[in-house]
Coordinates of C-alpha atoms in Angstrom, one line a residue:
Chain A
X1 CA -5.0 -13.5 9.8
X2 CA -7.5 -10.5 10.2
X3 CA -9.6 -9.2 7.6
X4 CA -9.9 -5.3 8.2
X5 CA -11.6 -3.7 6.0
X6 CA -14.8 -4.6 4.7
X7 CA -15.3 -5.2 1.0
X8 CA -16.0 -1.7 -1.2
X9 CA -15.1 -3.4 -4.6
X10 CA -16.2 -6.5 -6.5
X11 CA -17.7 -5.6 -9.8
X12 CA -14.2 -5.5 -10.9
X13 CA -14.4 -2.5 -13.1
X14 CA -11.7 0.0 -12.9
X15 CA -12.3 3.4 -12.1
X16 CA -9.0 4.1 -13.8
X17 CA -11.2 3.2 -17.1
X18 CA -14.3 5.0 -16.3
X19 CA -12.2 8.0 -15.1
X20 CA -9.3 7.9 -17.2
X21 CA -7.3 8.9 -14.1
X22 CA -7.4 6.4 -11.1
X23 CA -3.7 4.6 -9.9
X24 CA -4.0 1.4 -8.2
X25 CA -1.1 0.4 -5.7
X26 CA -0.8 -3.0 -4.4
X27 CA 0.7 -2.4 -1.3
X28 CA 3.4 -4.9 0.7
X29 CA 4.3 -4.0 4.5
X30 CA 6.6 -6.3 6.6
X31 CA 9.1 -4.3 9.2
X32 CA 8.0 -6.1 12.1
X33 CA 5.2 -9.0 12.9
X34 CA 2.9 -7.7 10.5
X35 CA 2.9 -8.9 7.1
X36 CA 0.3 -7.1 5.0
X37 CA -0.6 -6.0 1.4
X38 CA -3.4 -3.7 0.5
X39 CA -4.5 -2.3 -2.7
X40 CA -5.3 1.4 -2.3
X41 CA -6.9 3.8 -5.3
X42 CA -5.7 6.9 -5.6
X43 CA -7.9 9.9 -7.9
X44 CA -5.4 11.9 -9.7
X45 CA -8.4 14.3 -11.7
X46 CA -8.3 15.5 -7.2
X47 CA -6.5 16.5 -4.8
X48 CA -4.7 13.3 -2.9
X49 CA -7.8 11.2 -3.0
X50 CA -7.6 8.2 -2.2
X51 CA -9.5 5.1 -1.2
X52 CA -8.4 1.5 0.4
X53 CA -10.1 -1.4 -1.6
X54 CA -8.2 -3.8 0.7
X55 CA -6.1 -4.4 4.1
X56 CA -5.4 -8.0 4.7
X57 CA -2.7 -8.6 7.3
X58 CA -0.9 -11.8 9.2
X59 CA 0.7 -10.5 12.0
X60 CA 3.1 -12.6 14.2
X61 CA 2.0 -13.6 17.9
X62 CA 5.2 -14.8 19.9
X63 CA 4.6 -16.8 23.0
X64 CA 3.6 -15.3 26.0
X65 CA 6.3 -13.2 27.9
X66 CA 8.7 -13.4 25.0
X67 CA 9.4 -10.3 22.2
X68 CA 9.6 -10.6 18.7
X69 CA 12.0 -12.9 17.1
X70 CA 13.6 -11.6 14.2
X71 CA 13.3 -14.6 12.1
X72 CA 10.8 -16.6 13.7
X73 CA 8.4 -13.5 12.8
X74 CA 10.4 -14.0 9.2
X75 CA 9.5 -17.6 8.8
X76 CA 6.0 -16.4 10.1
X77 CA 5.6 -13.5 6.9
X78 CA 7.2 -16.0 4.4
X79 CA 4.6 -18.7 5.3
X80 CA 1.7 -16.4 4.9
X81 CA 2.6 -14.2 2.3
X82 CA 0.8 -15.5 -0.8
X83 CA -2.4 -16.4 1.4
X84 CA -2.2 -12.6 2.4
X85 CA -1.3 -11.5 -0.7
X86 CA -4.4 -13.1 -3.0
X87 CA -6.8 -12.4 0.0
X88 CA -5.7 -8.7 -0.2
X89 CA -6.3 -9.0 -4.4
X90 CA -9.9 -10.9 -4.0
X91 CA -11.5 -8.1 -1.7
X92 CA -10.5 -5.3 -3.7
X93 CA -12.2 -7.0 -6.7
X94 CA -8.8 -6.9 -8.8
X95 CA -6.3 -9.1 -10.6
X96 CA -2.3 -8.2 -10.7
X97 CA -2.9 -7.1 -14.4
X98 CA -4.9 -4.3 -13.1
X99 CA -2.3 -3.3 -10.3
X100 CA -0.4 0.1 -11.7
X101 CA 2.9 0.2 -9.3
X102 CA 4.1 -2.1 -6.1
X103 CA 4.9 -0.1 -2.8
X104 CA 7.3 -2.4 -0.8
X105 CA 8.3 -1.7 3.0
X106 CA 11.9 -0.9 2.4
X107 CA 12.6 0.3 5.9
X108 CA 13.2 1.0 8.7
X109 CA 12.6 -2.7 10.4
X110 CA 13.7 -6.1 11.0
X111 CA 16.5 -7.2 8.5
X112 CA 15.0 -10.8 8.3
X113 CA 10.9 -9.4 7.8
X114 CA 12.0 -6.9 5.6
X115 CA 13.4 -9.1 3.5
X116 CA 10.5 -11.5 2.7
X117 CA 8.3 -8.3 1.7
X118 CA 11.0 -7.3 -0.6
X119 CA 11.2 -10.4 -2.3
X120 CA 7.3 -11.1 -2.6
X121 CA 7.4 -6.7 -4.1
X122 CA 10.4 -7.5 -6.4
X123 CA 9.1 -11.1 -7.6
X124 CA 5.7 -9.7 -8.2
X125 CA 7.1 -6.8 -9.3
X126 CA 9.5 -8.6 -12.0
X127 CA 7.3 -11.1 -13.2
X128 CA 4.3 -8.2 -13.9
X129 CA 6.8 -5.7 -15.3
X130 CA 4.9 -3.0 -12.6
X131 CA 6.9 -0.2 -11.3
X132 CA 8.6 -1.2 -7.8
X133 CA 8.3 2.0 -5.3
X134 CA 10.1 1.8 -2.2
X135 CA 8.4 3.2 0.9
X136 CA 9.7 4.7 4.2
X137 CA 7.5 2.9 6.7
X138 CA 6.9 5.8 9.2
X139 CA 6.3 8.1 6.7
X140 CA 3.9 5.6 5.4
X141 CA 2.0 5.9 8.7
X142 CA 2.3 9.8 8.7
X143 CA 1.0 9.9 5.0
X144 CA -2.0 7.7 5.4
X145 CA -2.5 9.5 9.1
X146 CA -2.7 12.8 6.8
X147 CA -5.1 11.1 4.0
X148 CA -7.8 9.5 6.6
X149 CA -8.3 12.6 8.8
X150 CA -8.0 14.7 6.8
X151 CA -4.8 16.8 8.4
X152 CA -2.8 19.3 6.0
X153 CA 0.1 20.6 7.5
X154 CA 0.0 18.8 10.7
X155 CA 2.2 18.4 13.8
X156 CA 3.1 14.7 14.0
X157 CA 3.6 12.5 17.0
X158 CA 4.2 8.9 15.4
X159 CA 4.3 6.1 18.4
X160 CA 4.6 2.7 18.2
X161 CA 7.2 0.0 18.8
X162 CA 9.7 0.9 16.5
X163 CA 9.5 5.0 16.8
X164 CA 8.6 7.7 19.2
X165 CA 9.1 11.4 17.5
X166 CA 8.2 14.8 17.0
X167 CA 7.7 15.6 13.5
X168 CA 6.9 18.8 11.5
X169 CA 6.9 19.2 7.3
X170 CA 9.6 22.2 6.1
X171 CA 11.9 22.2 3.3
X172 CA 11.2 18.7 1.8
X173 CA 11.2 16.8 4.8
X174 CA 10.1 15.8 7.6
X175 CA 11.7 17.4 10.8
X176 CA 12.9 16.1 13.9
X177 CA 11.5 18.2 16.5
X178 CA 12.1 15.6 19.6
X179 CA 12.4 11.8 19.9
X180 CA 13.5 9.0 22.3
X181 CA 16.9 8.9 23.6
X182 CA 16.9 5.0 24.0
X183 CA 13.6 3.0 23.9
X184 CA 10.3 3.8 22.5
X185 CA 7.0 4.3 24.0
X186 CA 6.1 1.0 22.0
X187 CA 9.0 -1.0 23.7
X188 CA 8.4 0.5 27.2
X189 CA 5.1 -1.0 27.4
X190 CA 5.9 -4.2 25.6
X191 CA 8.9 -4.7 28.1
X192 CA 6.8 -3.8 31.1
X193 CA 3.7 -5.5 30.3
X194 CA 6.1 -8.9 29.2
X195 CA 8.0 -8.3 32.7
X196 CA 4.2 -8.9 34.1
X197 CA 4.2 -12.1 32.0
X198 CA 1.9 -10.1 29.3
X199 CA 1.4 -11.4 25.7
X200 CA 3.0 -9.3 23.2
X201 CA 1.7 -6.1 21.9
X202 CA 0.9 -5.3 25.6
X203 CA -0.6 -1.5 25.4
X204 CA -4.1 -2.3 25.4
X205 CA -4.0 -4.5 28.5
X206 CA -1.9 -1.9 30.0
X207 CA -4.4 0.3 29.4
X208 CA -7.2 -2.0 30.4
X209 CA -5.4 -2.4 33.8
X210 CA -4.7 1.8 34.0
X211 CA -8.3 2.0 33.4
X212 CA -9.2 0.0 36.9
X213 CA -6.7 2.2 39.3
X214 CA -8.3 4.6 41.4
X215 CA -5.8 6.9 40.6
X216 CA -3.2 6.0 43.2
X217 CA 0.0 7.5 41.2
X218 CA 3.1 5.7 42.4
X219 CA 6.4 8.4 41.9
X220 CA 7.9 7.0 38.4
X221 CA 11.7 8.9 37.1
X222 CA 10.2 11.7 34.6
X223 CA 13.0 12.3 31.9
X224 CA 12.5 15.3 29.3
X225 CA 16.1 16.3 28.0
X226 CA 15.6 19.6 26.1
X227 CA 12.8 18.0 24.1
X228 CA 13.6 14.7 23.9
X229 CA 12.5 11.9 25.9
X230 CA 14.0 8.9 28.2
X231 CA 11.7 5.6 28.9
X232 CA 14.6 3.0 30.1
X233 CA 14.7 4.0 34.0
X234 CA 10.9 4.8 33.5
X235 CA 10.7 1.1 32.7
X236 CA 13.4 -0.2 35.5
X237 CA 11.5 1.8 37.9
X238 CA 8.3 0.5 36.9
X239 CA 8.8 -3.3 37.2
X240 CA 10.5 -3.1 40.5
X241 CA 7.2 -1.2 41.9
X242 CA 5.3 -3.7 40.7
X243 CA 7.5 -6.3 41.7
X244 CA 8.0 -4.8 45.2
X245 CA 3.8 -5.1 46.2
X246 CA 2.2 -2.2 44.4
X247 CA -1.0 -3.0 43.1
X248 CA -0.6 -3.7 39.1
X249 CA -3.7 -1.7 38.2
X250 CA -1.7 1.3 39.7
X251 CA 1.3 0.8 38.6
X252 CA 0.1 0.3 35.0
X253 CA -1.9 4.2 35.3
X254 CA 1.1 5.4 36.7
X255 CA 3.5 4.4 33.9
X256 CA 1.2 5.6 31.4
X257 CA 0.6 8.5 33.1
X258 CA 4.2 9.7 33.2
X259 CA 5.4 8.2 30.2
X260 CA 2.2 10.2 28.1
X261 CA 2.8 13.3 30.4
X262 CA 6.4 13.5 28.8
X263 CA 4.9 13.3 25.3
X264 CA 2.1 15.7 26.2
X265 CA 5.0 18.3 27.3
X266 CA 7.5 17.8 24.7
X267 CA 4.1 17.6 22.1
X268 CA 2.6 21.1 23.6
X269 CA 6.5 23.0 23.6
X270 CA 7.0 21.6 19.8
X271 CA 3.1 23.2 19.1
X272 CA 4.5 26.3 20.4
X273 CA 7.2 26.8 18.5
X274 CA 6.3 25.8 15.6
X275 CA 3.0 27.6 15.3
X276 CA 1.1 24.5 13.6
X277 CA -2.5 24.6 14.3
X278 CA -2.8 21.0 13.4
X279 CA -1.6 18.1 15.4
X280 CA -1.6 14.2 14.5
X281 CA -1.5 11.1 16.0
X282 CA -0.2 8.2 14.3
X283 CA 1.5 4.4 15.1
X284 CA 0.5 1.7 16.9
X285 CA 0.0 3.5 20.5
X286 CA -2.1 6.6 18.7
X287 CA -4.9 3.9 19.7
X288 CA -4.7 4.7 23.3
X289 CA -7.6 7.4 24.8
X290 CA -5.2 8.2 27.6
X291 CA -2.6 9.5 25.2
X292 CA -5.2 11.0 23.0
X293 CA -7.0 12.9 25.6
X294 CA -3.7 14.3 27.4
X295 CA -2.7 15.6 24.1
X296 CA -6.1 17.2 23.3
X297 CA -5.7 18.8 26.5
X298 CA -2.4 20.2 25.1
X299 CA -3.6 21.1 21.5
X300 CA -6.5 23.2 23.4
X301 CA -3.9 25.4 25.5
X302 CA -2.1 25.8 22.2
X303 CA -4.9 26.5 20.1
X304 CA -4.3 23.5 17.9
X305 CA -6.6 20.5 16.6
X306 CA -6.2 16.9 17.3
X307 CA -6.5 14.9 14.7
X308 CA -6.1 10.7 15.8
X309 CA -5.7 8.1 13.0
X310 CA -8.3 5.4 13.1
X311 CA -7.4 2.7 15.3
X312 CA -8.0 -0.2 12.1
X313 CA -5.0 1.8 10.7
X314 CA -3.2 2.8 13.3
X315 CA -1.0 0.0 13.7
X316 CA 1.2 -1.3 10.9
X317 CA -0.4 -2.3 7.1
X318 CA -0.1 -2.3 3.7
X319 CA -2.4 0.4 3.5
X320 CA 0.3 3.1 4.5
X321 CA 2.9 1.2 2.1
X322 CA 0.6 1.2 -0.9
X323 CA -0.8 5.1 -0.1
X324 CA 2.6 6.6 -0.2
X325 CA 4.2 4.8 -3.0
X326 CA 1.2 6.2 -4.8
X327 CA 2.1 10.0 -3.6
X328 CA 5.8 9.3 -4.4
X329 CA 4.8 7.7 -7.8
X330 CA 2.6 10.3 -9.0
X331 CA 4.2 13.4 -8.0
X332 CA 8.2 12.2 -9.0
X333 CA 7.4 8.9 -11.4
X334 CA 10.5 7.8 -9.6
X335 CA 10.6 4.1 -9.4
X336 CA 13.6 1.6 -8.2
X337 CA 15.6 -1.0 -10.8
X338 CA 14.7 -4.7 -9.0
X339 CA 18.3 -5.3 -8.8
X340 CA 19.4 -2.2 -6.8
X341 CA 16.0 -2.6 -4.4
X342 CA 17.8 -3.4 -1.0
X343 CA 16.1 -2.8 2.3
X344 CA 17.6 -0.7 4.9
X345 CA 16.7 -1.7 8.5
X346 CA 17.8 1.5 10.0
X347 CA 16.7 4.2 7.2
X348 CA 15.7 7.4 9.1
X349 CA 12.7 9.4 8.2
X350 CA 14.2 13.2 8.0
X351 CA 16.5 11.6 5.4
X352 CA 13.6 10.9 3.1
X353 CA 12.7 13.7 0.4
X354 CA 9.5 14.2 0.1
X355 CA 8.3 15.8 -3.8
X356 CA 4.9 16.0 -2.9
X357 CA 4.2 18.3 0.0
Chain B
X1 CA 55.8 -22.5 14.8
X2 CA 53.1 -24.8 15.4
X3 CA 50.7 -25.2 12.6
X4 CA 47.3 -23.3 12.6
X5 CA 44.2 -25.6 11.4
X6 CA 43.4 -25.0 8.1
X7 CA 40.0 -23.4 7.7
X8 CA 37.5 -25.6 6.2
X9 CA 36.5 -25.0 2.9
X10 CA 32.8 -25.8 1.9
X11 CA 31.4 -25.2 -2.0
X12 CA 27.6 -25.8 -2.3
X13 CA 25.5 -25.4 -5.5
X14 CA 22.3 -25.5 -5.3
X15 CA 20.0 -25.9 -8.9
X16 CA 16.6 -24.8 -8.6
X17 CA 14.4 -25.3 -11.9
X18 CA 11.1 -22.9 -12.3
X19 CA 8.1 -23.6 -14.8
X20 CA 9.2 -21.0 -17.0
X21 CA 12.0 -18.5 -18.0
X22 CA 10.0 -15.6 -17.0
X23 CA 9.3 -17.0 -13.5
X24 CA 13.1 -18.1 -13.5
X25 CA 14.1 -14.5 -14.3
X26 CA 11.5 -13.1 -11.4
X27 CA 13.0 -15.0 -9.4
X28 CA 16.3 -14.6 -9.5
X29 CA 16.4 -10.8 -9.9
X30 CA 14.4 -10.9 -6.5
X31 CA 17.1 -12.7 -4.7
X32 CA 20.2 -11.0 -5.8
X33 CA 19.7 -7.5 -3.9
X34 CA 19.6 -9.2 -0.4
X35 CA 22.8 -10.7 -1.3
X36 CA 25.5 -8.7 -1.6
X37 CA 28.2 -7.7 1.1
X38 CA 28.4 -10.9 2.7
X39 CA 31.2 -11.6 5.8
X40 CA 34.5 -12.2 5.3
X41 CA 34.6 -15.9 4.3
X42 CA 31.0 -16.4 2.5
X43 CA 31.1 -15.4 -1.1
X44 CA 28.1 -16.5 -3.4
X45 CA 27.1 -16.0 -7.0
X46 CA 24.0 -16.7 -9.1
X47 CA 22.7 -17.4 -12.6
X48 CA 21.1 -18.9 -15.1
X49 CA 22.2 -22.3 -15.9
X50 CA 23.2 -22.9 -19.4
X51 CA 20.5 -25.4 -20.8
X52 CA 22.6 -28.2 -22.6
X53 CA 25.5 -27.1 -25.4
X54 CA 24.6 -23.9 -27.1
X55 CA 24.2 -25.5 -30.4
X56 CA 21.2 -27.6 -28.8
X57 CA 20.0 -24.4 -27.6
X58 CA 20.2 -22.9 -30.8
X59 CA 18.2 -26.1 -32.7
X60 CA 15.9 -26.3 -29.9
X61 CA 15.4 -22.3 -29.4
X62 CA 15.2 -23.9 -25.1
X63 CA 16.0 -20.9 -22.8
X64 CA 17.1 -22.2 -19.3
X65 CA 14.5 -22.3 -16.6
X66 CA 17.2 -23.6 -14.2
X67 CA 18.9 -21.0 -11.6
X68 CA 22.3 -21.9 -10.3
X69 CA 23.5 -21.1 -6.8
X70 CA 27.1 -21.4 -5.9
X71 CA 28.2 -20.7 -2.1
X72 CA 31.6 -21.4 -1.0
X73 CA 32.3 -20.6 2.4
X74 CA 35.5 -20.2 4.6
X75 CA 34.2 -19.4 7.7
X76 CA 31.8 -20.1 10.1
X77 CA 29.5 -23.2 9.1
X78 CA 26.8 -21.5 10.9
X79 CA 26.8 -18.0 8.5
X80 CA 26.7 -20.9 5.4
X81 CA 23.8 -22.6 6.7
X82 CA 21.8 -19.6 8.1
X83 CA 22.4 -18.2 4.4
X84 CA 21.1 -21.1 2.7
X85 CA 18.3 -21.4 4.9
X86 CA 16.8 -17.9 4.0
X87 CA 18.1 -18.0 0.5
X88 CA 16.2 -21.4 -0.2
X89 CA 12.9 -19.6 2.0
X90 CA 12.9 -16.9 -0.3
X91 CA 13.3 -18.4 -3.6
X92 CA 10.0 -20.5 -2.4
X93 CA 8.3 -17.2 -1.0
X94 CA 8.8 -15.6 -4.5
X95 CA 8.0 -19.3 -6.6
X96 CA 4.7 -19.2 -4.0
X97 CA 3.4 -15.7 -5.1
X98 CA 3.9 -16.2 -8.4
X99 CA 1.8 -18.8 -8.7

C-alpha cells in the first residue's frame, strides 16, 4: 500500500461548516490492480474548486512475467479494502458522518475488481444513507486531468492500460476523435516488456532502457488508419527483434519511438481540426517524458499548450472517482438507487452525458 | 433411445447472521445488483430470514439480522462454486467495511 499524498487535513473541522458550501466525496476506484478511495473537497461558492484530502491506494503486483489476473487482483482489492478505506478517512482528518456522496468506479474494467469496489460504495453507501454516484473511470482521469492543471476546454489524449484515444468536449460529451484498433499503448508495453521477463506495469523500465540507446532505431510496422492507431504487429515485430540479437536498450527506444510517433501524428492532425488550443495528457503512460516531449513538439507546430497530469495522479485512484462524482453530483444531483448500481465492464466514454461542461 | 444422464441438481443455502438489522440490510442490498442474469442453470435468490414465528416477532418487537442465500444449480458445478466463492468474499468485504 502507498500513501500518496501527504496530509493537508487533521483538525477535523469542516470547511463545509465554516463556508456553508464545501461537498466532501469519499471516493472508491477499482477497474484494474488498483484499489483506492480518496476523499476530495470540492468549493461550490467557486468555480470547480476542488482539493484532495486523501489518496490511499493498494495496487496489485502479479508475479514477474505474468499479466493481471482478473480475480487474483479481485481477491487482492477485497483483502485490502477496509485497510485502504480507513487509511484514506484518517489522513483526510474525517469520519463517514462527514462524507456528503460516495463516487464508485462503475466502469469500464475488470468484472471481478469492479465488483468489490461496488460492494465496499453500496455497503458504505447503504449503511450511511449517503448518495451513491457512479463514475465513468476514464472520464474520471480526464476530469481530475482538467481540475489539476488547470485545462478548460482541452484536447485529450488518455493512455494507459485499459484506453488509448483521442478525445475532444462538444455537445454533452466527450468525442472520439481516434483510438486503438486492437491493443492499447498500456498493453503494448506491458506485453513487450513481460515478453522480456519484465514485472508488470513495465513502461517505466521501458523507458529506463530507451533512455540508455544511443539512438540506433530498429525499422518497427508504423500503423495510422485514418486516425486511428494499430500496436499488435508493432508488438509482434518488437519481441522477435529483440529476440533475434538486437540490443534491448534499442529495441526498447525504438518501440517507443514509433508507438509515441503514431500518437504524436494522430494527436497533431486531431489539433488541427479541431482548433483546440489546449491539449491534455492523462492515464497511466501520461508519465512518460518521451511521450510528453513528442507531443509538445506537436502542440508547438499547432499553436496549442501541453498540459501533463501530475505523475502521483496520473495512474489510476480514488481521486478521479471521488472528483467527478462531485461534478456530476453538484451540477445534476443525480444519484443511483443501491439496488439498480451494477457495474459495466465495457461502458464507453462518448456514451456518458456530461451536465457539467 | 438410450438414456441421457440426468443433470445433477444441487440446492445450497447459505445463512449468514450480521450484528444488526441495519448492517443486515447494507449488506444485502450491496449483494443483490451483482447478481442478476446468471447462466442458464444457476438461479439464486436472497432475503431476510424470518426471525422465529411472527407472533414471537411481534411480542419480542426482534427484526431479523439473519440473510438467507438459496442457490440451486443445474449446471456446471464449477459456475456454483465460483459463485459462492465471490458471493461469500463479498458479503465479508462489505461486513469488513462496515465495521
Amino acid at each position: 500500500m502507498i500513501r500518496v499524498n501527504g496530509k493537508q487535513k487533521q483538525n477535523g473541522t469542516r470547511d463545509k461548516d465554516n463556508k456553508g458550501a464545501a461537498l466532501l466525496c469519499l471516493g472508491i476506484e477499482s477497474t484494474a490492480h488498483t484499489f483506492g478511495c480518496s476523499v476530495v473537497e470540492m468549493y461550490q461558492d467557486s468555480e470547480r474548486k476542488g482539493k484532495v484530502l486523501s489518496d490511499i491506494r493498494g495496487i496489485y503486483k502479479p508475479p514477474e512475467g505474468s499479466g493481471i489476473h482478473p480475480r487474483e487482483a479481485s481477491r487482492h482489492h477485497a483483502e485490502v479494502c477496509s485497510s485502504v478505506l480507513a487509511q484514506s478517512l484518517k489522513e483526510a482528518g474525517r469520519r463517514m458522518d462527514d462524507i456528503d456522496i460516495i463516487g464508485y468506479s462503475a466502469g469500464p474494467g475488470l468484472g471481478p475488481c469492479l465488483r468489490v469496489g461496488a460492494v465496499v460504495a453500496r455497503t458504505v453507501s447503504g449503511f450511511y444513507e449517503k448518495p451513491l454516484v457512479p463514475v465513468n473511470h476514464a472520464l474520471g482521469h480526464i476530469e481530475l486531468g482538467t481540475m489539476l492543471t488547470g485545462a478548460s476546454d482541452p484536447l485529450v489524449l488518455l493512455v494507459s492500460g485499459g484506453h488509448t484515444m483521442i478525445l475532444a468536449f462538444a455537445q454533452h460529451r466527450w468525442r472520439v476523435f481516434g483510438e486503438t484498433l486492437d491493443i492499447t499503448i498500456g498493453q503494448l508495453l506491458d506485453q513487450f516488456g513481460r515478453a522480456m521477463g519484465f514485472a508488470s506495469p513495465c513502461g517505466g523500465r521501458i523507458e529506463n532502457l530507451a533512455g540508455q540507446s544511443d539512438g540506433r532505431y530498429t525499422q518497427l510496422p508504423y500503423v495510422v488508419k485514418g486516425n486511428d492507431v494499430s500496436f499488435s504487429g508493432l508488438l509482434t515485430a518488437a519481441i522477435r527483434a529483440a529476440s533475434s540479437g538486437e540490443k534491448l536498450v534499442d529495441v526498447c527506444y525504438s518501440l517507443q519511438e514509433t508507438s509515441f510517433a503514431m500518437l504524436a501524428e494522430t494527436v497533431e492532425r486531431a489539433l488541427s481540426f479541431t482548433s483546440k488550443k489546449e491539449m491534455m495528457i492523462v492515464g497511466g503512460v501520461a508519465a512518460n517524458k518521451r511521450l510528453a516531449s513528442m507531443l509538445d513538439i506537436a502542440c508547438t507546430r499547432q499553436d496549442a499548450k501541453l498540459y501533463v497530469c501530475p505523475i502521483g495522479f496520473a495512474g489510476d485512484n480514488g481521486a478521479q472517482i471521488a472528483w467527478t462524482a462531485l461534478l456530476d453530483y453538484a451540477a445534476t444531483k443525480k444519484q443511483i438507487d443501491v439496488e439498480k448500481s451494477s457495474v459495466h465492464q465495457s461502458w464507453r466514454l462518448d456514451v456518458v452525458d456530461v451536465g457539467w461542461r | 433411445m438410450q438414456n441421457l444422464p440426468r443433470p445433477l441438481e444441487i440446492h445450497v443455502n447459505i445463512a449468514i447472521t450480521f450484528s444488526s438489522t441495519q448492517e443486515m440490510n447494507s449488506v444485502m442490498n450491496a449483494l443483490i445488483p451483482d447478481n442478476v442474469n446468471f447462466p442458464s442453470g444457476l438461479s439464486m435468490s436472497i432475503f431476510p430470514s424470518k426471525a422465529g414465528s411472527r407472533k414471537k416477532r411481534l411480542q419480542s418487537g426482534s427484526r431479523s439480522r439473519t440473510v438467507v442465500i438459496k442457490l440451486t444449480s443445474t449446471g456446471q458445478v464449477s459456475t456454483l462454486v465460483n459463485t459462492l466463492d465471490e458471493l461469500l468474499e463479498h458479503a465479508s468485504v462489505a461486513s469488513k467495511v462496515i465495521h
